[in-house]
Short mmCIF file of C-alpha atoms and ligand atoms in Angstrom, two decimals:
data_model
loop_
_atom_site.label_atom_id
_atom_site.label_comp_id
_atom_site.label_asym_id
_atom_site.label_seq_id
_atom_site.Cartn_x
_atom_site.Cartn_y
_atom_site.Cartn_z
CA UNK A 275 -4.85 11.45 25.15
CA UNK A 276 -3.31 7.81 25.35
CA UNK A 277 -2.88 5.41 23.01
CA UNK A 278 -2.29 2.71 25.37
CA UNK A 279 -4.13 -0.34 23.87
CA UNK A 280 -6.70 -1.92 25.58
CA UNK A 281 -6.71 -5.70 26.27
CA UNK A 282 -8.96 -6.48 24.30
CA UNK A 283 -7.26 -4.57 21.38
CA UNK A 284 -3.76 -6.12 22.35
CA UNK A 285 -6.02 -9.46 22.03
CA UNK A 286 -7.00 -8.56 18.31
CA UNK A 287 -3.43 -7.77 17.52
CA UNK A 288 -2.10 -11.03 18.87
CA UNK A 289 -5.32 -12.89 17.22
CA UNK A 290 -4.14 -11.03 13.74
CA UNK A 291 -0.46 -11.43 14.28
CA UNK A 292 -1.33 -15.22 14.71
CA UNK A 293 -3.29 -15.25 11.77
CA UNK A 294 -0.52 -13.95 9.55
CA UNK A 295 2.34 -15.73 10.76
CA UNK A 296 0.34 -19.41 9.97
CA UNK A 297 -1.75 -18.63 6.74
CA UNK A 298 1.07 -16.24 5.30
CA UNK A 299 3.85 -19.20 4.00
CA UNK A 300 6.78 -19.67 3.04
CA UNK A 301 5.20 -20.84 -0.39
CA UNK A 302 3.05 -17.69 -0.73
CA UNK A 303 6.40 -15.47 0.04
CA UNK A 304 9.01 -17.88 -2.04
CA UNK A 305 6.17 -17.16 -4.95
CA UNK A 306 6.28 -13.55 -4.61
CA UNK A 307 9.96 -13.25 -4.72
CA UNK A 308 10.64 -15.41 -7.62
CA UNK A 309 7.89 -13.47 -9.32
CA UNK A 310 8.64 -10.15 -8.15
CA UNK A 311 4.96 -9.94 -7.87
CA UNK A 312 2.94 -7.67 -5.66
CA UNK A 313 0.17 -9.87 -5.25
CA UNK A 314 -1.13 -13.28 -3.92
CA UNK A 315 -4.20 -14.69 -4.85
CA UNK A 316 -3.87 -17.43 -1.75
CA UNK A 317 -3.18 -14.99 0.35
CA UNK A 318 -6.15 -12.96 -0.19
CA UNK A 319 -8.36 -15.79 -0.08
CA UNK A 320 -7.01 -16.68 3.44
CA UNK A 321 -7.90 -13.36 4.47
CA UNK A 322 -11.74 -13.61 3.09
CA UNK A 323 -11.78 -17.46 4.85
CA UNK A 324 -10.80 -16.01 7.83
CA UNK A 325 -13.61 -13.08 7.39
CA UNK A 326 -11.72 -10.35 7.17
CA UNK A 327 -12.97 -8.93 4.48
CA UNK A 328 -15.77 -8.34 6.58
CA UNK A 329 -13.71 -5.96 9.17
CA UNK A 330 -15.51 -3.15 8.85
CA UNK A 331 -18.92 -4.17 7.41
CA UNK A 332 -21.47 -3.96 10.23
CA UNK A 333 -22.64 -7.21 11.94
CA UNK A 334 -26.46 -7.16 10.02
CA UNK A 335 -24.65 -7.70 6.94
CA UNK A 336 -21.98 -10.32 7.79
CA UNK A 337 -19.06 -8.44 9.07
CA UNK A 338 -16.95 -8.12 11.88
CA UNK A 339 -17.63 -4.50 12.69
CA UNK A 340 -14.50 -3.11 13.75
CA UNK A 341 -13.88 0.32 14.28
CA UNK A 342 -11.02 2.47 13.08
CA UNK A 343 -8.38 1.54 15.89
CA UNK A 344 -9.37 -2.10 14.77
CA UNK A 345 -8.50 -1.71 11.34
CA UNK A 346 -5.73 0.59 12.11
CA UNK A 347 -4.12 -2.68 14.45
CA UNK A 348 -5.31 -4.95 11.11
CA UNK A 349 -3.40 -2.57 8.73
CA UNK A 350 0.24 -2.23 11.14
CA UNK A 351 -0.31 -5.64 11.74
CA UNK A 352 -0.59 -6.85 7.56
CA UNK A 353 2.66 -5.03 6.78
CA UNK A 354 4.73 -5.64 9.85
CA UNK A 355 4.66 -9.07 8.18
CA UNK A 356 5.69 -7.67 4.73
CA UNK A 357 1.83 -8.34 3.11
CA UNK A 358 2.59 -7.08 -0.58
CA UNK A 359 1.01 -4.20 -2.27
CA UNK A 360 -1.25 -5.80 -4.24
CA UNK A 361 -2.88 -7.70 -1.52
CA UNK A 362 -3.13 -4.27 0.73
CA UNK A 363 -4.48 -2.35 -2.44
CA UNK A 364 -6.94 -4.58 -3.44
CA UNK A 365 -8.03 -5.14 0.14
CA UNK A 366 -8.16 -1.47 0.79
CA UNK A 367 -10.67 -0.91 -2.23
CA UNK A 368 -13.02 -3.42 -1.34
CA UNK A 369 -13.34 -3.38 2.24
CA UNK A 370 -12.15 -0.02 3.08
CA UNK A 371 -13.68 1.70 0.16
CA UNK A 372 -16.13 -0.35 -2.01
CA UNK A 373 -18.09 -2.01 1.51
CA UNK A 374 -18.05 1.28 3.44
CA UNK A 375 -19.69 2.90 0.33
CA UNK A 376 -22.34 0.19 -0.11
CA UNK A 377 -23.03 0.67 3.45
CA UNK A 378 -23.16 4.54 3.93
CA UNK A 379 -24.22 5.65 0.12
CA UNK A 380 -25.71 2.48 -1.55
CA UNK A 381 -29.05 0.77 -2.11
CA UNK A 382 -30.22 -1.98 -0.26
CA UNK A 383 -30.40 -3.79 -3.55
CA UNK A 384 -26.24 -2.99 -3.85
CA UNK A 385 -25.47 -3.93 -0.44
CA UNK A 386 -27.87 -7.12 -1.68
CA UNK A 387 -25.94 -7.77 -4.23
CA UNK A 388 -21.84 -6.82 -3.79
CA UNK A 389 -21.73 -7.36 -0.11
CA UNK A 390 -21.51 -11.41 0.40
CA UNK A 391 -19.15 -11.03 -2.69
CA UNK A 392 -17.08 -8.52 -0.99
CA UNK A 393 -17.32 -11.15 2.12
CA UNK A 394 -16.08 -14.64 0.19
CA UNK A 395 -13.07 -12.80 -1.42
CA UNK A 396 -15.32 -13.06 -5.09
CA UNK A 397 -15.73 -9.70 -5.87
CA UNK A 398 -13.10 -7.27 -5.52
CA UNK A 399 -13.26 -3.57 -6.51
CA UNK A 400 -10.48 -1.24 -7.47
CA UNK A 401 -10.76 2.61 -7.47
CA UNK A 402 -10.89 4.10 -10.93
CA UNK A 403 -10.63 7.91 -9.77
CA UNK A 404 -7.24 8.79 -12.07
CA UNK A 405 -7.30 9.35 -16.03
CA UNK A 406 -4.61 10.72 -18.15
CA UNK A 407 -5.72 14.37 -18.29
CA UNK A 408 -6.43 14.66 -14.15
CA UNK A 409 -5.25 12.72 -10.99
CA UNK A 410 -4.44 15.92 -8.23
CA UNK A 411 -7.85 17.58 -9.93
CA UNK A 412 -9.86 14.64 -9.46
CA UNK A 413 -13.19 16.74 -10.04
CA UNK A 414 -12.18 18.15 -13.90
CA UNK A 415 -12.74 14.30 -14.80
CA UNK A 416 -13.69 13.53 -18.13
CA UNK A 417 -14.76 9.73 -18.24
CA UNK A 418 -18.33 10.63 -19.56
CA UNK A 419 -21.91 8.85 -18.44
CA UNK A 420 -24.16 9.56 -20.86
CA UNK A 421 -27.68 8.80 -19.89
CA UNK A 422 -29.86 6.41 -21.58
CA UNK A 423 -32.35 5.89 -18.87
CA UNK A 424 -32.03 2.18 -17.42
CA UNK A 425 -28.54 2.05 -18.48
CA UNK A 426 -25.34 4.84 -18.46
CA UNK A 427 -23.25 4.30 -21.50
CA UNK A 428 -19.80 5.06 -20.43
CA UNK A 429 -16.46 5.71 -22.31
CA UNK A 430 -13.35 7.25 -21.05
CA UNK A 431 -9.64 6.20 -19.97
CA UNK A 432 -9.02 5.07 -15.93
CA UNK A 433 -5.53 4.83 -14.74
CA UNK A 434 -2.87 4.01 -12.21
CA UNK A 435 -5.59 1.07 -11.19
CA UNK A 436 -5.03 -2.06 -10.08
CA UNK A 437 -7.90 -3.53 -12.73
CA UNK A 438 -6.28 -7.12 -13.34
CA UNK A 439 -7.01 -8.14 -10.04
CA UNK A 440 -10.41 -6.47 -9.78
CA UNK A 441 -13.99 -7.83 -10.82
CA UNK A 442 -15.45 -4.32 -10.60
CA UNK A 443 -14.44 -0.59 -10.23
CA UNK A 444 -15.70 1.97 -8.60
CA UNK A 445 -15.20 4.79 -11.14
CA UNK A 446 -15.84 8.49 -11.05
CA UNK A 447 -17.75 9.88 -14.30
CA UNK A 448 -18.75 13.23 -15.75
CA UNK A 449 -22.58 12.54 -15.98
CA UNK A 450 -23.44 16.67 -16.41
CA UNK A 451 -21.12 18.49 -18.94
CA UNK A 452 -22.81 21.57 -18.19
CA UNK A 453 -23.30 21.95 -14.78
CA UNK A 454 -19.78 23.45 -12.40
CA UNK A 455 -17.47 20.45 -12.37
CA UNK A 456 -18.12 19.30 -8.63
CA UNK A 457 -21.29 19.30 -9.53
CA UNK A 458 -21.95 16.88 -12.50
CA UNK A 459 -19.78 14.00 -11.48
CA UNK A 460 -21.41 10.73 -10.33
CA UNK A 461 -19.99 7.41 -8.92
CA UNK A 462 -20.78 4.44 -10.96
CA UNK A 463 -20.26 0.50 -10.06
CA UNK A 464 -18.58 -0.74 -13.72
CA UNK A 465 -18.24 -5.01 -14.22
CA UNK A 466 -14.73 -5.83 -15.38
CA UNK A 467 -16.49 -8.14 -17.40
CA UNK A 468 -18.35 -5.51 -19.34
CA UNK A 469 -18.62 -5.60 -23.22
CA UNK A 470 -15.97 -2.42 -23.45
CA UNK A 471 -13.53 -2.83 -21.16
CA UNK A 472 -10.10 -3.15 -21.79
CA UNK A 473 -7.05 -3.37 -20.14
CA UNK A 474 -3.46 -2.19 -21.13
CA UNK A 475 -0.73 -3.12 -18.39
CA UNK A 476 1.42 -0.41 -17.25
CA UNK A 477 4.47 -1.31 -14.54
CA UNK A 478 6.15 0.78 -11.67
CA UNK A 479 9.64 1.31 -11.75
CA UNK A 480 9.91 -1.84 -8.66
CA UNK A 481 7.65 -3.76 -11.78
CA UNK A 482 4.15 -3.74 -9.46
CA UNK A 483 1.27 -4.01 -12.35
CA UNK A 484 -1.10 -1.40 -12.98
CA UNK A 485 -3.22 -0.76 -15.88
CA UNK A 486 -4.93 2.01 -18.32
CA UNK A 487 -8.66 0.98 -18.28
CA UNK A 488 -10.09 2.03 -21.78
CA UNK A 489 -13.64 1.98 -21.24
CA UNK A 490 -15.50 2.24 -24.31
CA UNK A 491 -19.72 2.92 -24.36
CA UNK A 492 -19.24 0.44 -21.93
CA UNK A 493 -23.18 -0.10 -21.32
CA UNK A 494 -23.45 0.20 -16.90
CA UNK A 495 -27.17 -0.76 -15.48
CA UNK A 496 -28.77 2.69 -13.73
CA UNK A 497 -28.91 0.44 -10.75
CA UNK A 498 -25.00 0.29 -10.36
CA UNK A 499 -25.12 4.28 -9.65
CA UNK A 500 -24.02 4.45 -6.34
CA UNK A 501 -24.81 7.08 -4.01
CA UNK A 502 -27.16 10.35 -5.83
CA UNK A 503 -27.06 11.47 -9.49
CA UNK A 504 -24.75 14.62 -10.15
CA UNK A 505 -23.66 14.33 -6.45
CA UNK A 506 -21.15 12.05 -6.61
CA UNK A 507 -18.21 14.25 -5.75
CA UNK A 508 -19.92 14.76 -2.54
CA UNK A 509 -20.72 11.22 -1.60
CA UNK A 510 -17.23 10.27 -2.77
CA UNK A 511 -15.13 12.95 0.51
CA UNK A 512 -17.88 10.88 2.33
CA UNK A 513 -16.70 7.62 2.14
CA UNK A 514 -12.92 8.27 1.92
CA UNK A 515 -11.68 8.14 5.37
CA UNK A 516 -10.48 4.89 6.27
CA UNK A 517 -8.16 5.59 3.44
CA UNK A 518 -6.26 8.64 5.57
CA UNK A 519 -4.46 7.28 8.90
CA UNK A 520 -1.88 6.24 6.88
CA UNK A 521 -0.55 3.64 9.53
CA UNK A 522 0.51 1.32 7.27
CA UNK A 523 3.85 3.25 6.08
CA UNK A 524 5.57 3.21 9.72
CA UNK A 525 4.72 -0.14 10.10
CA UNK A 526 6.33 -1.23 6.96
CA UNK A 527 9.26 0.76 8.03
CA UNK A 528 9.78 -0.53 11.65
CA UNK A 529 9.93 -3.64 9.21
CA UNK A 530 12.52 -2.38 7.18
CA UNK A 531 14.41 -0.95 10.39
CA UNK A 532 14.27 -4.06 12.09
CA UNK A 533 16.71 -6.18 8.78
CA UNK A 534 18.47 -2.70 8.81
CA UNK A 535 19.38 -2.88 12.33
CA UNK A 536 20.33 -6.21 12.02
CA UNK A 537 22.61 -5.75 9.66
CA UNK A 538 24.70 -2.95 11.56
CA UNK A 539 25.36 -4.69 14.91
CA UNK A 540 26.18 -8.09 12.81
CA UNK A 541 29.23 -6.30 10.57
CA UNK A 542 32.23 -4.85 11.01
CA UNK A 543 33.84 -1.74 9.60
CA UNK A 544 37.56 -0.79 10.11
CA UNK A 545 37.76 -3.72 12.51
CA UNK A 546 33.93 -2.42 14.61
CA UNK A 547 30.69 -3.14 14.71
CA UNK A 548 28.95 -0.83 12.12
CA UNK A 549 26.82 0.30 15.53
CA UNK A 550 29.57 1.38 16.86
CA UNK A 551 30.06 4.19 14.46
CA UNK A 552 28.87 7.55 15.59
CA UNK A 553 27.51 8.32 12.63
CA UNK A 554 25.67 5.01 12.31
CA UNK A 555 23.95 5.01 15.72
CA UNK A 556 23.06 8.91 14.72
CA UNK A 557 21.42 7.85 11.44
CA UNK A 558 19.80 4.69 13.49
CA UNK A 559 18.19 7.09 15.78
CA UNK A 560 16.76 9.41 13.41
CA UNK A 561 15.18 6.54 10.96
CA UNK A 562 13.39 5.50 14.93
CA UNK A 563 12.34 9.08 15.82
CA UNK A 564 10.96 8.77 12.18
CA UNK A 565 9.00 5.81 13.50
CA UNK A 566 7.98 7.19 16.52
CA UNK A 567 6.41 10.26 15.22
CA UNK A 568 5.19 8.98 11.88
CA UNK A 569 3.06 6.42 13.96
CA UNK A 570 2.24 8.94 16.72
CA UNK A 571 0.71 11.22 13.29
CA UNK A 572 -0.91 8.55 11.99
CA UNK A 573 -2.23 7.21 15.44
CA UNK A 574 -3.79 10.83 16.33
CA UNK A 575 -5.66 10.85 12.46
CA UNK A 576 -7.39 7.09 13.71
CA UNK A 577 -8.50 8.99 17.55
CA UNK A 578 -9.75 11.50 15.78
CA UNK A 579 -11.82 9.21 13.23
CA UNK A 580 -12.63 7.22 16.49
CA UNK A 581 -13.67 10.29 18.29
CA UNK A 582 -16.04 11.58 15.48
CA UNK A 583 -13.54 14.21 14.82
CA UNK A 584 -12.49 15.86 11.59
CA UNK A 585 -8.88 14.57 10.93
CA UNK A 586 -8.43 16.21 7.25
CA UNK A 587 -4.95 18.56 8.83
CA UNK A 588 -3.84 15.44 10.64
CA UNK A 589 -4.07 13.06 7.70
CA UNK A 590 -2.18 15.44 5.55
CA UNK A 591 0.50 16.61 8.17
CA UNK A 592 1.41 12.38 8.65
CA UNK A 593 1.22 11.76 4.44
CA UNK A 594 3.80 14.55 4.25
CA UNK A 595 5.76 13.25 7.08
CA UNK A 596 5.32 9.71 6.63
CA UNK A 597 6.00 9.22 2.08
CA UNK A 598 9.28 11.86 3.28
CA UNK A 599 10.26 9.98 5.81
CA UNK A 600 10.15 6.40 3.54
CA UNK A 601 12.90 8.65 1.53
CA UNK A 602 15.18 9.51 4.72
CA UNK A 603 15.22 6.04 5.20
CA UNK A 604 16.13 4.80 1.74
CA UNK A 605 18.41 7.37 1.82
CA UNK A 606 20.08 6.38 4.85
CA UNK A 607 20.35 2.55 4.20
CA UNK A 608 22.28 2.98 1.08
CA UNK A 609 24.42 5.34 2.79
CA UNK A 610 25.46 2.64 5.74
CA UNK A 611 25.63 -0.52 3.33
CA UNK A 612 27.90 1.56 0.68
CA UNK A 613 28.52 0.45 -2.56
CA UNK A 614 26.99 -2.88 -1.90
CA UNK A 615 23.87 -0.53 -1.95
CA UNK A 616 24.10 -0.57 -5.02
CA UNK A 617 24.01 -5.04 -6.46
CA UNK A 618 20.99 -6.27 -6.83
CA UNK A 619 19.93 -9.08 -4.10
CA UNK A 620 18.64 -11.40 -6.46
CA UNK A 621 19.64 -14.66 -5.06
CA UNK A 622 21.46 -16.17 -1.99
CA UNK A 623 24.82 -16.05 -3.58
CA UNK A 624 24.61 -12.24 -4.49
CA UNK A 625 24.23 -11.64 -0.43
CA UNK A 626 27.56 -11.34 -0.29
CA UNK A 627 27.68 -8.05 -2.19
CA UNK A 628 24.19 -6.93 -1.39
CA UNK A 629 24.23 -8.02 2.21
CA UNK A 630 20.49 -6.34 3.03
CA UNK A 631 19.08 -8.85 -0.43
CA UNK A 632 16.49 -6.71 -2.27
CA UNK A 633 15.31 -4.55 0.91
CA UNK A 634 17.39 -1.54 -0.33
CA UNK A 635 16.42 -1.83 -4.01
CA UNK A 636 12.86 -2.19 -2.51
CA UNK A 637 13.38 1.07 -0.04
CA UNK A 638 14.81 2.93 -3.05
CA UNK A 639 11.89 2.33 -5.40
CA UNK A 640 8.91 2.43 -3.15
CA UNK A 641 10.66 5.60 -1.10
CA UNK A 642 8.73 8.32 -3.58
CA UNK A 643 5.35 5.98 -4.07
CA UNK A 644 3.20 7.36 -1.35
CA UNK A 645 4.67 11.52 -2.17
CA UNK A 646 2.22 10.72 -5.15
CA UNK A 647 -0.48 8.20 -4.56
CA UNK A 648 -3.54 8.66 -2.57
CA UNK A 649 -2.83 12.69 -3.30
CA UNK A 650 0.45 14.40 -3.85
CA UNK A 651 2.93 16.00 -1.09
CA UNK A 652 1.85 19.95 -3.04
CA UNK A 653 -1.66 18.58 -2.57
CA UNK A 654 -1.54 18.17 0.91
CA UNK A 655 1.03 21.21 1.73
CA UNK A 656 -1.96 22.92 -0.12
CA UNK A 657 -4.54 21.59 1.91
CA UNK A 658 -2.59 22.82 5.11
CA UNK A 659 -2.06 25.84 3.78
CA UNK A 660 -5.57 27.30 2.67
CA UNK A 661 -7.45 25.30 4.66
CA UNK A 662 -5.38 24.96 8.00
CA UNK A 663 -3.69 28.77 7.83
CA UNK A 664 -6.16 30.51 5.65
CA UNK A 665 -3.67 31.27 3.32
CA UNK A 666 -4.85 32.62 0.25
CA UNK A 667 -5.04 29.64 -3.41
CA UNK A 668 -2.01 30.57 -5.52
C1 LIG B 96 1.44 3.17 -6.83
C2 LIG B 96 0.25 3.99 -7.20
C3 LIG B 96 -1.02 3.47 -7.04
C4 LIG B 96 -2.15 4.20 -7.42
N1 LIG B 96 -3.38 3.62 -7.31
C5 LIG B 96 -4.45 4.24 -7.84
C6 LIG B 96 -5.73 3.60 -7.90
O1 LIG B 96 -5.89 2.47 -7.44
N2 LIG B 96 -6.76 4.25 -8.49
C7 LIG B 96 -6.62 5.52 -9.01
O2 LIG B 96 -7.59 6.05 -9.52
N3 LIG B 96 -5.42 6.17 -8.95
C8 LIG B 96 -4.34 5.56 -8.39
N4 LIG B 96 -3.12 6.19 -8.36
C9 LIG B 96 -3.00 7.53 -8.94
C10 LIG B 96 -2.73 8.63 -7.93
O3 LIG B 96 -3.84 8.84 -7.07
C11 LIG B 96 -2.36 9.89 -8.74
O4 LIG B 96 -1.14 9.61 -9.39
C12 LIG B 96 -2.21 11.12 -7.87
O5 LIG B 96 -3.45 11.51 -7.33
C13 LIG B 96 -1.61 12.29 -8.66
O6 LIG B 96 -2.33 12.52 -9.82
P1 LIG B 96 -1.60 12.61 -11.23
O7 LIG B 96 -0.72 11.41 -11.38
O8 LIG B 96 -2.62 12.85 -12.28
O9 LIG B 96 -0.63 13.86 -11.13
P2 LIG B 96 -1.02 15.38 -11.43
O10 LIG B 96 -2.25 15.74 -10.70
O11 LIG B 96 -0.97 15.60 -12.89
O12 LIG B 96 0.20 16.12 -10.75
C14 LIG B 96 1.49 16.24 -11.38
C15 LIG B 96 2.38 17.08 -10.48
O13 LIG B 96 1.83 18.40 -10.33
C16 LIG B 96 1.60 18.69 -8.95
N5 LIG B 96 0.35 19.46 -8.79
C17 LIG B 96 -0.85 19.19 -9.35
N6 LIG B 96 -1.77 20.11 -8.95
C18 LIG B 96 -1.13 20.97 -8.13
C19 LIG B 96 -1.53 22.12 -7.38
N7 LIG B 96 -2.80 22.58 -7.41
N8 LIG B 96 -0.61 22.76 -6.62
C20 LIG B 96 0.68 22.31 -6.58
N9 LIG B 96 1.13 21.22 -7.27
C21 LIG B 96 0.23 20.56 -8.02
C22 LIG B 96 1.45 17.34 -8.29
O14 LIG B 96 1.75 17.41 -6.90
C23 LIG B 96 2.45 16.50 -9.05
O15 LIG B 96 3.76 16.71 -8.55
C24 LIG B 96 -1.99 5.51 -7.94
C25 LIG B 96 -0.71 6.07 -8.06
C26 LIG B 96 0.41 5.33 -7.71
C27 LIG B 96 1.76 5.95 -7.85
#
């Protein structure tokens, strides 16, 4: 197996590395920082002018039709140049999740109807999987449908979601109380707009917006069901793969290792360069072997999707190692800068004391995100366990 790229993929890389450099500014960034915001609005409307929101929506409906190494190249290349959260989340749910659904589980009167929305950067979805009572569990659910023939009347709570920046949700709803729990669960497209709806903000400890979704006999049209009645649990493992390579989190950390090493061969410690401390150049090397195998993981889950292979042991082994190796890293920055670690970056003048700006505080409280979303570290040492070693469920 080699992961050599071919020209024409090194072409796409250069074509997307272009793209980011010129329609990512200096305004759009400056904006982010003052805000300490996770999001641009600008940003993600340069990406739907440019049509990638139609990456991975086949070419009879408007897209681009890239396949996974394609959007693996889009994803490395959107966070090598720092692309905030927001922006990847939001992107992530409507083209990675919300189109690929339409496409492989919807209606042609859905795909009628959400897809050039999903193309012009109108419509974007969010995933509203999470409630208070079940996250890890996603199937005990208790959101409930209730069916009143043309319509589903649906109340519940949806969180962790990034709602405000949404027009729709895909959300996953008890629709049979009595049948087994994978069984009665169905996958409904829910307005924003709705009569019901309503948001409550809730904020990560680095102050990224998400919100508790209170959705109350919200009244959804029996043509927004999306994929088969009662079935939904099924249809929803369907869809979820381009959600798994993970490549994103090494290429936001050769970012982060890039200002890092910067900052060691530029300052001097007991009269050397920080790089050339033993211990320094140790920790330098293991944050790149971190890299190097993290991508290599991450790169072997994409083949495999490429190849038409199962990748489910794959994309768990590189979440574990990748969201652990986010902490090493954190880790290891504060211990090279020291106490300056520890002063928040927020302007030019504080660079003085917090010579790496707002990276570390950013390292520090991002380092645990991905242990938790998209499925927990247990989760996936449990996945490996029973379903890799045929170990036994506790
Ligand atoms: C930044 C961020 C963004 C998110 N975005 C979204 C989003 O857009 N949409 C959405 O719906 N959700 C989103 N989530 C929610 C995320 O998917 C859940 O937090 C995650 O799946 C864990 O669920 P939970 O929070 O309910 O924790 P729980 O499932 O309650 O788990 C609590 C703890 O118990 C452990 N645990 C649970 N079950 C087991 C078990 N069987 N064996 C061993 N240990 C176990 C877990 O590992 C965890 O440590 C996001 C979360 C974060 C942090």
């Amino acid at each position: 197996m080699d992961y050599k790229l071919t020209d024409t993929q090194r072409a796409w890389r250069d074509d997307l590395r272009a793209f980011f450099a010129r329609e990512f500014t200096a305004d759009m960034r400056e904006q982010i920082e003052r805000e300490n915001s996770d999001y641009s609005e600008a940003l993600y409307q340069a990406l739907a002018r440019a049509g990638y929101t139609g990456l991975s929506i086949p070419k009879e409906f408007g897209g681009l039709e890239h396949g996974y190494l394609d959007i693996a190249l889009f994803d490395e290349e959107a966070m090598l140049a720092g692309v905030p959260h927001g922006v990847t989340s939001l992107f992530s749910g409507s083209v990675h999740f919300a189109a690929i659904s339409l496409i492989r589980i919807g209606t042609a009167d859905q795909r009628r109807r959400f897809l050039p929305g999903i193309l012009e950067g109108r419509f974007k979805f969010t995933q509203g999987f999470t409630e208070p009572g079940c996250g890890s569990d996603l199937a005990a659910v208790q959101t409930f449908a209730r069916d009143e023939g043309d319509e589903f009347v649906v109340s519940g709570q949806k969180i962790f979601n990034t709602a405000h920046l949404a027009t729709h949700m895909i959300a996953v709803v008890r629709s049979d109380r009595e049948a087994p729990k994978h069984k009665g669960i169905s996958l409904l497209i829910i307005d924003l707009g709705s009569d019901g709806v309503t948001l409550h903000p809730t904020y990560t400890m680095r102050g990224w917006r998400r919100n508790i979704v209170t959705l109350d006999e919200v009244r959804v049209p029996r043509i927004n069901l999306l994929g088969r009645l009662h079935r939904g649990w099924y249809d929803l493992m369907s869809v979820m793969d381009l959600e798994r390579s993970g490549v994103r989190q090494p290429a936001e950390r050769r970012a982060a290792l890039k200002e890092i090493l910067d900052y060691v061969r530029s300052t001097e410690r007991d009269g050397r360069p920080l790089i050339a401390h033993p211990e320094v150049r140790s920790m330098i090397a293991d944050l790149y072997r971190d890299l190097v195998v993290g991508a290599l993981l991450s790169y072997r889950v994409v083949w495999m999707q490429e190849t038409g292979q199962d990748a489910t042991s794959y994309a768990s082994y590189q979440k574990i190692f990748n969201s652990e190796a986010a902490e090493r890293m954190a880790n290891a920055a504060m211990e090279v800068v020291g106490p300056g670690a520890l002063v928040l970056g927020r302007s030019q003048a504080d660079r003085r004391w917090a010579p790496l700006g707002r990276l570390l505080t950013k390292l520090y409280q991002d380092c645990r995100i991905w242990q938790i979303a998209g499925g927990t570290s247990e989760i996936q040492r449990n996945i490996i366990a029973q379903r890799v070693l045929g170990l036994p469920r506790e």
